[in-house]
Amino acid sequence: MQEDRQEHFYNIGVSYKKADANTRGKFSLSKENQKALLVLAKEKGFQGIFVLSTCNRTEISGFAERPCQLIELLCEFSEGTIQEFAKVSFVYKGQEAINHLFRIGTGLESQILGDYEIVGQLRQSFKMAKSLNTTNAYSERLINSVLQASKRVKNETKLSSGTTSVSYAAVQYIIKNLPDYNSKNILVFGLGKMGKHTCKNLAEYTQNKSVCLINRTEEKATEFVKEHQSIRKSTIENLTKEINKADVLIVSTGSDKPTITTKHISENKELLILDLSMPENVDKQVADLKSVFLVNVDELSKITDETLAVRQQEVPLAEKIIETHKAEFNDWLNHRRFTPAIAALKQSLENIKNDEINFQKKKITDFDENQAEILTNRFIQKITTQFVKHLKDEETSVSQSLQVIHKVFQS
């Protein structure tokens, strides 16, 4: 059964390409739900399974007899339905799934081309799956190959040149849209990876000394401001008060539900809100407030600059590196798939050859055993080569082919 499943490696999911921020939010998986999904996948006997859930995509990779089995798992642990999934999803099988993972791991599929944040997220996702024993030799080898390609693309190309990410785009948005941005009061709410990057980008690309930070876990904020002394820390109890002092609110909380609602904002308060969270953490009703301007992840990701033009030129070079590592992975995969079958076939043919040579030696006077060996070995080599071609076909069932060998040659 395992051999058959190896022929059905799938990657299913939703991404920014077809699904908007709201729809992606429905299919987003919390860490707890990712773990629960992996545990259930293991119980159901699925192999090589790992889950990736970021602000731009949620997807499951692994072996199944049919992709709908993985789709059902995703829908069971997210708020999305199978009907919604069908409208905005992608389903990759075999080589397409392998190629997709290589493109993701090298930044070619990032919403902002060359954004390498995904690499760390992919590594962490696989680490979680491995700790729950849902990975296998196939998925481990594949992810290692993807990470090797990723490292080369980062070191040997300019695909990740400059600094471009959603947190960077947020700061660029402020710079481009607020003429006096250096004197504005900026409040950053949430100190996950995105919040940290935003604070660092504000420090690097602006001279603003009026940045305030609030995090639900106060100790994290205290530690962070020790290293970044230009940032002021406040507490969650003062959130409403700080929002009403702010000109710009950057929300980077990692909650399943809105953390900012209309209750936090005074009437007629002029405020620019940048919501970097996925699912969105600013309640939709906030956008209806007359003096509030709300920008979400999708809007921020439309920012293009010279950096992206440079990166675009590097795509063919990155793809060339991918092809090298993909070829290496497929060599390993093919070797793993058909080595047992070829060994069994060769052994069967060797047995037939030895029996026949022994028979002919007794029957024929002056029988040239050396000549017979050379001739029959060439036959065996040609037959096994043809069989390798057959097994390299992705649609070939290795287990069925093995059964045929046993029936034909060992009956």
XYZ file of C-alpha atoms in Angstrom:
411
model
C 0.000 0.000 0.000
C 2.814 2.385 0.873
C 4.380 2.018 -2.586
C 1.081 2.953 -4.227
C 0.778 6.027 -2.009
C 4.218 7.175 -3.052
C 2.749 7.589 -6.533
C 0.160 9.991 -5.142
C 2.069 12.806 -3.522
C -0.283 15.795 -3.337
C -0.103 19.437 -2.409
C -3.500 21.078 -1.845
C -4.384 24.505 -0.532
C -5.317 28.137 -1.033
C -3.067 31.139 -1.593
C -3.161 34.866 -2.328
C -3.269 34.068 -6.071
C -6.946 33.103 -6.047
C -8.143 33.741 -2.491
C -8.534 37.199 -0.943
C -7.477 37.964 2.636
C -10.940 37.171 4.030
C -11.135 33.747 2.334
C -7.555 32.886 3.298
C -8.483 33.775 6.859
C -11.218 31.124 6.801
C -8.727 28.426 5.775
C -6.011 29.648 8.152
C -4.894 27.056 10.733
C -3.758 27.944 14.248
C -0.752 26.045 15.666
C -3.138 23.949 17.797
C -5.271 23.056 14.777
C -2.194 22.239 12.712
C -1.125 19.759 15.400
C -4.639 18.290 15.685
C -4.811 17.892 11.893
C -1.441 16.105 11.786
C -2.445 13.771 14.630
C -5.670 12.834 12.818
C -3.788 12.381 9.522
C -1.487 9.918 11.278
C -4.428 8.048 12.793
C -5.974 7.751 9.318
C -2.715 6.279 7.985
C -1.635 9.165 5.733
C 2.120 9.419 5.284
C 4.636 12.220 4.748
C 2.100 14.853 5.821
C 3.086 18.417 6.749
C 1.073 21.645 6.935
C 2.042 25.208 6.018
C -0.189 28.063 7.201
C 0.915 31.689 6.753
C -0.840 34.987 6.025
C -0.549 34.296 2.283
C -1.295 30.571 2.060
C -2.525 27.448 3.799
C -1.618 24.096 2.291
C -1.186 20.424 3.092
C 1.464 18.233 1.435
C 1.625 14.458 1.676
C 0.483 11.094 0.386
C -3.135 10.141 -0.156
C -5.069 7.950 -2.532
C -7.175 10.973 -3.547
C -6.677 14.735 -2.984
C -10.180 15.069 -1.495
C -8.911 13.196 1.590
C -6.473 16.039 2.322
C -9.069 18.690 1.431
C -11.490 17.170 3.968
C -8.760 17.355 6.631
C -8.166 21.043 5.889
C -11.879 21.889 6.030
C -12.363 19.922 9.252
C -9.820 22.050 11.126
C -10.499 25.445 9.498
C -13.577 27.626 9.043
C -13.642 27.052 5.268
C -16.005 24.705 3.414
C -15.265 22.237 0.608
C -17.454 24.372 -1.713
C -15.426 27.526 -0.937
C -12.189 25.572 -1.340
C -13.216 24.380 -4.804
C -13.591 27.992 -6.026
C -10.169 29.292 -4.947
C -7.923 26.270 -4.482
C -5.012 24.543 -6.157
C -4.346 20.801 -6.252
C -0.931 19.565 -7.395
C 0.067 15.934 -7.857
C 3.450 14.212 -8.224
C 6.001 16.298 -10.122
C 3.724 19.381 -10.070
C 3.556 19.188 -6.260
C 7.335 18.765 -6.027
C 7.896 21.764 -8.328
C 5.428 23.874 -6.329
C 7.316 23.243 -3.076
C 10.632 24.159 -4.713
C 9.111 27.431 -5.957
C 7.651 28.230 -2.532
C 10.922 27.485 -0.722
C 12.936 29.757 -3.009
C 10.613 32.769 -2.770
C 9.257 32.481 -6.340
C 5.681 32.010 -5.086
C 5.831 34.672 -2.345
C 3.281 37.465 -2.670
C 6.237 39.829 -2.733
C 8.717 38.087 -5.045
C 11.788 36.828 -3.227
C 10.342 37.316 0.277
C 12.275 34.728 2.290
C 10.128 34.736 5.425
C 8.417 31.656 3.955
C 11.639 29.601 4.230
C 11.671 29.807 8.033
C 7.937 29.075 8.122
C 8.408 26.003 5.908
C 11.257 24.772 8.101
C 9.180 25.227 11.276
C 6.127 23.523 9.738
C 8.178 20.505 8.772
C 9.845 20.421 12.199
C 6.408 20.283 13.851
C 5.278 17.460 11.542
C 8.481 15.536 12.229
C 8.011 15.879 15.994
C 4.550 14.315 15.575
C 5.962 11.517 13.371
C 3.829 12.360 10.329
C 6.757 12.796 7.925
C 8.546 10.037 6.026
C 11.793 9.538 4.066
C 10.205 10.977 0.884
C 8.979 14.248 2.438
C 12.172 14.647 4.483
C 14.397 14.238 1.437
C 12.180 16.608 -0.558
C 12.227 19.388 2.072
C 16.010 19.024 2.477
C 16.386 19.409 -1.313
C 14.078 22.450 -1.279
C 16.081 24.084 1.546
C 19.376 23.405 -0.264
C 17.990 25.045 -3.421
C 16.685 27.930 -1.307
C 20.108 28.536 0.234
C 21.759 28.592 -3.190
C 19.144 30.956 -4.648
C 19.648 33.333 -1.720
C 23.473 33.219 -1.965
C 23.919 33.062 -5.754
C 21.154 35.340 -7.058
C 19.669 38.751 -6.295
C 16.170 37.300 -5.911
C 16.046 38.478 -2.295
C 18.040 41.683 -2.826
C 16.879 44.802 -1.029
C 14.379 44.549 1.793
C 10.835 43.719 0.811
C 8.255 42.031 3.026
C 4.774 42.869 4.288
C 6.282 44.583 7.327
C 8.644 46.523 5.026
C 5.735 47.352 2.708
C 3.805 48.738 5.707
C 6.614 51.158 6.543
C 6.987 52.123 2.851
C 3.234 52.779 2.729
C 3.530 55.195 5.677
C 6.528 56.946 4.081
C 4.767 57.353 0.718
C 1.341 58.384 2.060
C 2.126 60.554 5.089
C 4.282 63.588 4.174
C 5.147 64.331 7.839
C 5.430 60.676 8.905
C 8.461 61.341 11.134
C 6.379 63.459 13.503
C 3.329 61.155 13.638
C 2.462 59.047 16.668
C 2.748 55.399 15.583
C 1.339 52.565 17.686
C 2.422 48.976 16.970
C 0.067 46.405 18.497
C 1.463 42.861 18.585
C 5.040 41.628 18.845
C 5.107 38.449 16.803
C 7.642 38.097 13.990
C 5.716 40.639 11.873
C 5.530 43.170 14.726
C 9.261 42.867 15.445
C 10.135 43.356 11.764
C 7.818 46.381 11.604
C 9.486 48.022 14.611
C 12.942 47.332 13.163
C 11.910 48.707 9.753
C 10.472 51.854 11.375
C 13.805 52.371 13.135
C 15.808 51.706 9.956
C 13.784 53.628 7.353
C 12.356 56.531 9.373
C 13.562 59.009 11.977
C 10.304 58.748 13.905
C 10.891 58.861 17.685
C 7.194 58.528 18.602
C 6.704 54.785 18.201
C 4.780 53.027 20.953
C 4.553 49.245 21.364
C 1.825 47.207 23.052
C 1.880 43.432 23.328
C -0.571 41.152 25.125
C 2.379 39.459 26.870
C 4.042 42.445 28.532
C 7.345 40.655 29.339
C 8.091 40.225 25.590
C 7.564 43.933 24.994
C 9.775 44.818 27.977
C 12.609 42.655 26.598
C 12.219 44.102 23.098
C 12.336 47.791 24.137
C 15.515 47.118 26.167
C 17.238 46.456 22.831
C 15.318 49.164 20.939
C 15.380 52.145 23.262
C 13.831 54.578 20.780
C 10.522 52.673 21.175
C 8.176 53.368 24.084
C 6.273 50.494 25.719
C 2.708 50.679 26.965
C 0.301 48.062 28.375
C -2.753 46.262 27.030
C -4.887 48.082 29.652
C -3.959 51.369 27.948
C -4.745 50.151 24.416
C -7.798 52.406 23.836
C -6.002 55.423 25.332
C -2.892 54.833 23.149
C -5.000 54.333 20.004
C -6.660 57.693 20.577
C -3.222 59.328 20.898
C -1.975 57.640 17.702
C -2.038 58.855 14.098
C -1.069 55.431 12.754
C -2.003 52.021 14.206
C -0.145 48.939 12.945
C -1.902 45.726 13.994
C 0.237 42.576 13.942
C -1.547 40.410 16.511
C -1.859 36.706 15.737
C -5.423 36.169 16.889
C -8.250 34.094 15.387
C -10.687 36.940 16.174
C -10.511 40.726 15.788
C -8.355 42.432 18.428
C -9.359 45.945 17.290
C -13.055 46.919 17.139
C -15.014 50.176 16.902
C -15.056 50.274 20.740
C -11.335 51.095 20.733
C -11.709 54.189 18.520
C -13.229 57.528 19.488
C -15.799 59.146 17.223
C -14.270 61.336 14.469
C -10.785 60.116 15.380
C -8.507 60.423 12.336
C -6.493 57.240 12.092
C -4.567 55.234 9.518
C -4.717 51.509 10.370
C -2.442 48.946 8.739
C -3.619 45.412 9.484
C -0.739 42.955 8.918
C -2.579 40.045 10.543
C -3.993 36.940 8.928
C -6.810 36.292 9.532
C -7.547 40.022 9.697
C -7.482 41.284 13.288
C -9.282 44.588 12.684
C -13.060 44.259 12.735
C -14.644 45.055 9.359
C -16.947 47.679 10.952
C -13.859 49.795 11.734
C -13.510 50.543 8.001
C -16.970 52.173 8.099
C -15.802 54.836 10.565
C -15.717 58.171 8.751
C -12.194 59.290 9.681
C -10.485 55.902 9.687
C -8.532 54.589 6.701
C -7.917 50.819 6.879
C -5.294 48.995 4.794
C -4.896 45.189 4.874
C -2.229 42.672 3.817
C -3.468 42.462 0.208
C -3.240 46.250 -0.268
C 0.253 46.392 1.210
C 1.488 43.603 -1.014
C 0.710 45.625 -4.149
C 3.638 47.922 -3.379
C 6.170 47.576 -6.157
C 9.494 49.316 -6.477
C 12.870 49.017 -8.179
C 13.796 46.142 -5.869
C 11.078 43.981 -7.415
C 12.241 44.848 -10.949
C 15.756 43.624 -10.066
C 14.320 40.472 -8.512
C 12.220 39.715 -11.585
C 15.358 39.567 -13.720
C 16.804 36.915 -11.378
C 13.894 34.474 -11.811
C 15.459 32.432 -14.692
C 18.659 31.964 -12.653
C 16.644 30.791 -9.632
C 14.669 28.388 -11.834
C 17.917 26.924 -13.186
C 19.099 26.207 -9.626
C 15.726 24.614 -8.846
C 16.005 22.325 -11.882
C 19.389 21.031 -10.643
C 18.093 20.159 -7.175
C 14.821 18.807 -8.542
C 16.760 16.487 -10.875
C 18.847 15.250 -7.927
C 15.687 14.569 -5.919
C 14.077 12.713 -8.837
C 17.198 10.604 -9.325
C 16.977 9.593 -5.675
C 13.238 9.016 -6.002
C 13.537 6.875 -9.123
C 16.360 4.862 -7.598
C 14.234 4.280 -4.504
C 11.150 3.390 -6.519
C 12.623 0.896 -8.933
C 15.774 -0.540 -7.359
C 13.897 -3.430 -5.644
C 12.010 -4.207 -8.862
C 15.165 -4.200 -11.008
C 17.081 -6.289 -8.465
C 14.268 -8.875 -8.424
C 14.066 -8.957 -12.245
C 17.841 -9.259 -12.630
C 18.006 -12.097 -10.100
C 15.218 -13.983 -11.907
C 16.962 -13.588 -15.273
C 20.318 -14.635 -13.764
C 18.686 -17.797 -12.399
C 17.199 -18.637 -15.823
C 20.569 -17.919 -17.495
C 22.522 -20.148 -15.084
C 20.038 -23.007 -15.447
C 20.139 -22.772 -19.234
C 23.965 -22.598 -19.445
C 24.268 -25.633 -17.141
C 21.753 -27.512 -19.299
C 23.526 -26.622 -22.579
C 26.980 -27.546 -21.117
C 25.743 -31.110 -20.537
C 24.028 -31.329 -23.903
C 26.512 -29.710 -26.319
C 30.080 -30.891 -26.824
C 32.675 -28.065 -26.851
C 30.016 -25.631 -25.544
C 31.573 -22.123 -25.345
C 30.496 -21.037 -21.860
C 32.314 -17.665 -22.034
C 30.586 -16.714 -25.282
C 27.203 -17.760 -23.825
C 27.864 -15.626 -20.712
C 28.672 -12.534 -22.812
C 25.598 -12.993 -24.996
C 23.112 -13.700 -22.191
C 24.486 -10.859 -20.016
C 23.838 -8.443 -22.881
C 20.286 -9.746 -23.142
C 19.752 -9.293 -19.403
C 21.163 -5.732 -19.566
C 18.846 -4.783 -22.471
C 15.773 -6.254 -20.774
C 16.476 -4.467 -17.453
C 17.135 -1.162 -19.258
C 13.721 -1.393 -20.943
C 12.166 -2.189 -17.594
C 13.812 0.882 -16.001
C 12.201 3.065 -18.702
C 8.840 1.504 -17.823
C 9.312 2.137 -14.089
C 10.413 5.753 -14.590
C 6.965 6.572 -15.911
C 5.237 8.368 -13.024
C 1.959 6.539 -13.640
C 3.639 3.146 -13.260
C 2.625 1.203 -10.157
C 5.828 -0.273 -8.760
C 3.993 -2.774 -6.557
C 1.968 -4.103 -9.522
C 5.117 -4.341 -11.638
C 6.800 -6.362 -8.887
C 3.819 -8.715 -8.819
C 4.164 -9.229 -12.583
C 7.865 -10.097 -12.175
C 7.042 -12.658 -9.514
C 4.265 -14.190 -11.607
C 6.220 -14.318 -14.877
C 9.707 -15.221 -13.699
C 9.272 -17.009 -10.390
C 6.210 -19.191 -10.972
